Tab-separated table of C-alpha atoms in Angstrom:
chain	number	residue	atom	x	y	z
A	30	UNK	CA	16.627	-8.699	16.038
A	31	UNK	CA	19.046	-8.871	13.032
A	32	UNK	CA	21.612	-6.318	13.007
A	33	UNK	CA	21.801	-3.714	10.138
A	34	UNK	CA	18.218	-4.282	8.851
A	35	UNK	CA	16.313	-1.125	8.000
A	36	UNK	CA	13.122	-1.429	6.162
A	37	UNK	CA	11.750	-4.926	5.516
A	38	UNK	CA	9.837	-4.927	2.099
A	39	UNK	CA	7.785	-8.057	1.072
A	40	UNK	CA	6.312	-8.994	-2.356
A	41	UNK	CA	3.037	-10.818	-2.053
A	42	UNK	CA	1.799	-13.342	-4.763
A	43	UNK	CA	4.926	-13.207	-6.800
A	44	UNK	CA	4.623	-16.888	-7.824
A	45	UNK	CA	1.559	-17.761	-9.982
A	46	UNK	CA	1.043	-21.240	-8.337
A	47	UNK	CA	1.344	-19.783	-4.801
A	48	UNK	CA	-1.345	-17.281	-5.716
A	49	UNK	CA	-3.556	-19.897	-7.129
A	50	UNK	CA	-3.045	-22.263	-4.198
A	51	UNK	CA	-4.513	-19.781	-1.790
A	52	UNK	CA	-7.298	-18.778	-4.197
A	53	UNK	CA	-5.955	-15.278	-4.921
A	54	UNK	CA	-5.777	-13.365	-8.158
A	55	UNK	CA	-2.346	-12.873	-9.858
A	56	UNK	CA	-1.625	-9.123	-9.417
A	57	UNK	CA	-1.030	-6.921	-12.237
A	58	UNK	CA	1.677	-5.015	-10.505
A	59	UNK	CA	3.926	-5.855	-7.454
A	60	UNK	CA	1.970	-6.345	-4.235
A	61	UNK	CA	4.124	-4.744	-1.620
A	62	UNK	CA	3.792	-4.890	2.219
A	63	UNK	CA	6.017	-4.294	5.106
A	64	UNK	CA	7.199	-5.870	8.189
A	65	UNK	CA	8.798	-4.077	11.208
A	66	UNK	CA	12.547	-4.539	11.610
A	67	UNK	CA	11.923	-6.270	14.835
A	68	UNK	CA	10.432	-9.154	12.880
A	69	UNK	CA	13.850	-9.816	11.395
A	70	UNK	CA	15.686	-12.295	13.505
A	71	UNK	CA	18.613	-14.748	12.737
A	72	UNK	CA	17.643	-18.104	11.232
A	73	UNK	CA	20.990	-19.852	12.044
A	74	UNK	CA	20.319	-22.796	14.403
A	75	UNK	CA	17.818	-20.626	16.160
A	76	UNK	CA	14.841	-21.440	18.346
A	77	UNK	CA	12.022	-19.183	17.049
A	78	UNK	CA	9.055	-18.488	19.094
A	79	UNK	CA	5.633	-17.745	17.351
A	80	UNK	CA	2.304	-16.735	18.653
A	81	UNK	CA	0.542	-19.722	20.035
A	82	UNK	CA	-2.962	-18.096	20.436
A	83	UNK	CA	-3.787	-16.617	17.024
A	84	UNK	CA	-4.927	-19.515	14.941
A	85	UNK	CA	-3.168	-21.260	12.072
A	86	UNK	CA	0.457	-20.085	11.305
A	87	UNK	CA	1.935	-20.685	7.759
A	88	UNK	CA	5.654	-20.729	6.699
A	89	UNK	CA	6.521	-18.949	3.372
A	90	UNK	CA	10.120	-19.547	2.141
A	91	UNK	CA	11.659	-16.726	0.169
A	92	UNK	CA	14.778	-15.329	-1.465
A	93	UNK	CA	15.735	-12.202	0.312
A	94	UNK	CA	17.870	-9.188	-1.068
A	95	UNK	CA	19.892	-6.858	1.086
A	96	UNK	CA	20.392	-3.471	-0.495
A	97	UNK	CA	23.990	-2.214	-0.330
A	98	UNK	CA	23.508	1.448	-1.261
A	99	UNK	CA	20.887	4.115	-1.674
A	100	UNK	CA	18.940	3.700	-4.919
A	101	UNK	CA	19.651	6.031	-7.815
A	102	UNK	CA	17.194	5.789	-10.748
A	103	UNK	CA	18.640	3.592	-13.536
A	104	UNK	CA	20.618	1.327	-11.231
A	105	UNK	CA	20.597	-2.422	-11.810
A	106	UNK	CA	19.995	-5.088	-9.253
A	107	UNK	CA	23.616	-6.073	-9.558
A	108	UNK	CA	24.626	-2.584	-8.602
A	109	UNK	CA	22.181	-2.351	-5.657
A	110	UNK	CA	22.601	-5.703	-4.076
A	111	UNK	CA	25.762	-7.061	-2.574
A	112	UNK	CA	24.484	-10.121	-0.672
A	113	UNK	CA	21.314	-12.254	-0.306
A	114	UNK	CA	19.754	-14.603	2.163
A	115	UNK	CA	16.923	-17.013	2.325
A	116	UNK	CA	14.134	-16.238	4.790
A	117	UNK	CA	10.765	-17.235	6.151
A	118	UNK	CA	7.764	-14.972	5.883
A	119	UNK	CA	5.731	-16.502	8.819
A	120	UNK	CA	1.960	-15.561	8.481
A	121	UNK	CA	-0.931	-15.809	10.898
A	122	UNK	CA	-3.151	-17.301	8.149
A	123	UNK	CA	-6.488	-17.069	9.941
A	124	UNK	CA	-5.782	-13.425	10.801
A	125	UNK	CA	-4.523	-12.733	7.388
A	126	UNK	CA	-7.753	-14.251	5.752
A	127	UNK	CA	-9.989	-12.241	8.071
A	128	UNK	CA	-8.021	-8.891	7.354
A	129	UNK	CA	-8.239	-9.508	3.562
A	130	UNK	CA	-12.040	-9.999	3.792
A	131	UNK	CA	-12.435	-6.754	5.685
A	132	UNK	CA	-10.055	-4.903	3.399
A	133	UNK	CA	-7.611	-4.096	6.459
A	134	UNK	CA	-3.856	-3.753	6.444
A	135	UNK	CA	-1.896	-6.996	6.775
A	136	UNK	CA	0.351	-5.825	9.515
A	137	UNK	CA	-1.205	-7.884	12.429
A	138	UNK	CA	-0.920	-11.110	10.308
A	139	UNK	CA	2.663	-10.386	8.848
A	140	UNK	CA	4.558	-8.065	11.234
A	141	UNK	CA	4.661	-9.866	14.561
A	142	UNK	CA	7.915	-10.381	16.445
A	143	UNK	CA	9.933	-13.130	14.783
A	144	UNK	CA	7.895	-13.072	11.661
A	145	UNK	CA	10.832	-12.659	9.289
A	146	UNK	CA	13.905	-14.807	10.136
A	147	UNK	CA	16.890	-14.540	7.880
A	148	UNK	CA	19.749	-16.918	7.140
A	149	UNK	CA	23.287	-15.705	7.092
A	150	UNK	CA	24.129	-13.791	3.991
A	151	UNK	CA	25.960	-15.107	0.952
A	152	UNK	CA	27.288	-13.156	-2.026
A	153	UNK	CA	24.704	-12.097	-4.559
A	154	UNK	CA	25.362	-14.274	-7.718
A	155	UNK	CA	25.511	-13.389	-11.336
A	156	UNK	CA	22.224	-13.713	-13.392
A	157	UNK	CA	23.103	-17.079	-14.840
A	158	UNK	CA	23.799	-18.643	-11.374
A	159	UNK	CA	20.618	-17.118	-10.010
A	160	UNK	CA	18.472	-18.726	-12.647
A	161	UNK	CA	20.374	-22.030	-12.546
A	162	UNK	CA	19.930	-22.445	-8.870
A	163	UNK	CA	16.713	-23.382	-6.920
A	164	UNK	CA	16.104	-22.571	-3.311
A	165	UNK	CA	14.271	-25.071	-1.158
A	166	UNK	CA	12.685	-25.287	2.124
A	167	UNK	CA	12.578	-28.532	4.104
A	168	UNK	CA	10.214	-28.953	7.074
A	169	UNK	CA	11.040	-31.746	9.461
A	170	UNK	CA	13.521	-33.171	6.729
A	171	UNK	CA	10.978	-33.203	3.948
A	172	UNK	CA	11.082	-30.694	1.025
A	173	UNK	CA	7.894	-28.468	1.113
A	174	UNK	CA	8.942	-25.576	-1.219
A	175	UNK	CA	11.111	-25.091	-4.187
A	176	UNK	CA	11.694	-21.735	-5.886
A	177	UNK	CA	13.654	-20.180	-8.740
A	178	UNK	CA	13.724	-16.515	-9.874
A	179	UNK	CA	12.805	-17.743	-13.400
A	180	UNK	CA	9.333	-18.591	-12.089
A	181	UNK	CA	8.615	-15.135	-10.434
A	182	UNK	CA	5.838	-13.083	-11.971
A	183	UNK	CA	7.913	-9.790	-11.471
A	184	UNK	CA	11.577	-9.855	-11.923
A	185	UNK	CA	14.059	-8.690	-9.241
A	186	UNK	CA	14.780	-5.632	-11.353
A	187	UNK	CA	11.137	-4.833	-11.624
A	188	UNK	CA	10.617	-5.166	-7.864
A	189	UNK	CA	13.645	-2.884	-6.919
A	190	UNK	CA	12.413	-0.254	-9.345
A	191	UNK	CA	8.788	-0.471	-8.139
A	192	UNK	CA	9.731	-0.129	-4.472
A	193	UNK	CA	12.335	2.561	-5.017
A	194	UNK	CA	9.818	4.758	-7.097
A	195	UNK	CA	7.033	4.483	-4.708
A	196	UNK	CA	8.522	4.017	-1.176
A	197	UNK	CA	12.271	4.732	-1.533
A	198	UNK	CA	15.051	2.149	-1.252
A	199	UNK	CA	18.232	2.509	0.627
A	200	UNK	CA	21.278	0.983	2.256
A	201	UNK	CA	20.476	-1.965	4.614
A	202	UNK	CA	16.760	-2.329	3.379
A	203	UNK	CA	15.901	-5.927	2.634
A	204	UNK	CA	13.278	-7.364	0.236
A	205	UNK	CA	11.549	-10.610	0.697
A	206	UNK	CA	10.902	-11.378	-3.031
A	207	UNK	CA	7.853	-13.746	-2.740
A	208	UNK	CA	7.165	-17.392	-1.977
A	209	UNK	CA	6.604	-20.330	-4.332
A	210	UNK	CA	3.746	-22.864	-3.990
A	211	UNK	CA	3.956	-25.240	-1.077
A	212	UNK	CA	3.153	-23.094	2.022
A	213	UNK	CA	1.719	-24.885	4.949
A	214	UNK	CA	1.133	-24.943	8.823
A	215	UNK	CA	3.718	-24.506	11.437
A	216	UNK	CA	3.397	-25.998	14.907
A	217	UNK	CA	5.656	-26.015	17.881
A	218	UNK	CA	8.521	-28.455	17.477
A	219	UNK	CA	8.769	-28.184	13.615
A	220	UNK	CA	12.252	-27.828	12.183
A	221	UNK	CA	13.222	-25.888	9.020
A	222	UNK	CA	16.168	-26.226	6.817
A	223	UNK	CA	16.774	-23.562	4.002
A	224	UNK	CA	18.987	-24.437	1.009
A	225	UNK	CA	20.428	-22.472	-1.829
A	226	UNK	CA	21.017	-25.248	-4.379
A	227	UNK	CA	22.824	-27.948	-2.283
A	228	UNK	CA	24.167	-25.457	0.186
A	229	UNK	CA	22.572	-25.380	3.621
A	230	UNK	CA	22.177	-21.712	4.609
A	231	UNK	CA	20.138	-21.817	7.810
A	232	UNK	CA	18.105	-23.948	10.241
A	233	UNK	CA	15.558	-23.192	12.944
A	234	UNK	CA	13.398	-24.872	15.353
A	235	UNK	CA	9.968	-23.572	16.242
A	236	UNK	CA	9.673	-23.182	19.995
């Protein structure tokens, strides 16, 4: 488990093309779900073991914020966030689809152990650098996802305000801010590399 991770908030369907690729409606307000802190593990040359008996598993690469202090109404993202990471929101897709059809909570599909690996943190950049830099996910050496905050349906500011108002937001909470189009299957032996611009932040191998 990653040290100093409190609540793990996740934003679903925050990129229009991703919502469309899975046949989901674009939400009118941020769609928030949680993962247990036990799901957060280091994504730093790690071997990550995932359930092998629960059907199809998908990777979802995301920009992840770490909250540096307890939220006070009116705070900006720059005041709240000191560092960020990239992460993989692993999803048991068959389980997830079944839960959605039944209107049940997503926890069994999203909250299993090792379901939220995080790269080492880097300093949270200024708005201009954030918008000028893409993050990418390479699977087995091939780029499969590319995202940018400019393409998010809900801005980082909107996300932190929404979560704070409804659920609370405090020191060492992390927020997975949504995945761009290009999600796909994961099998044992796959390798992942996560880049911020041209900087490699973390790698992992699926055990």
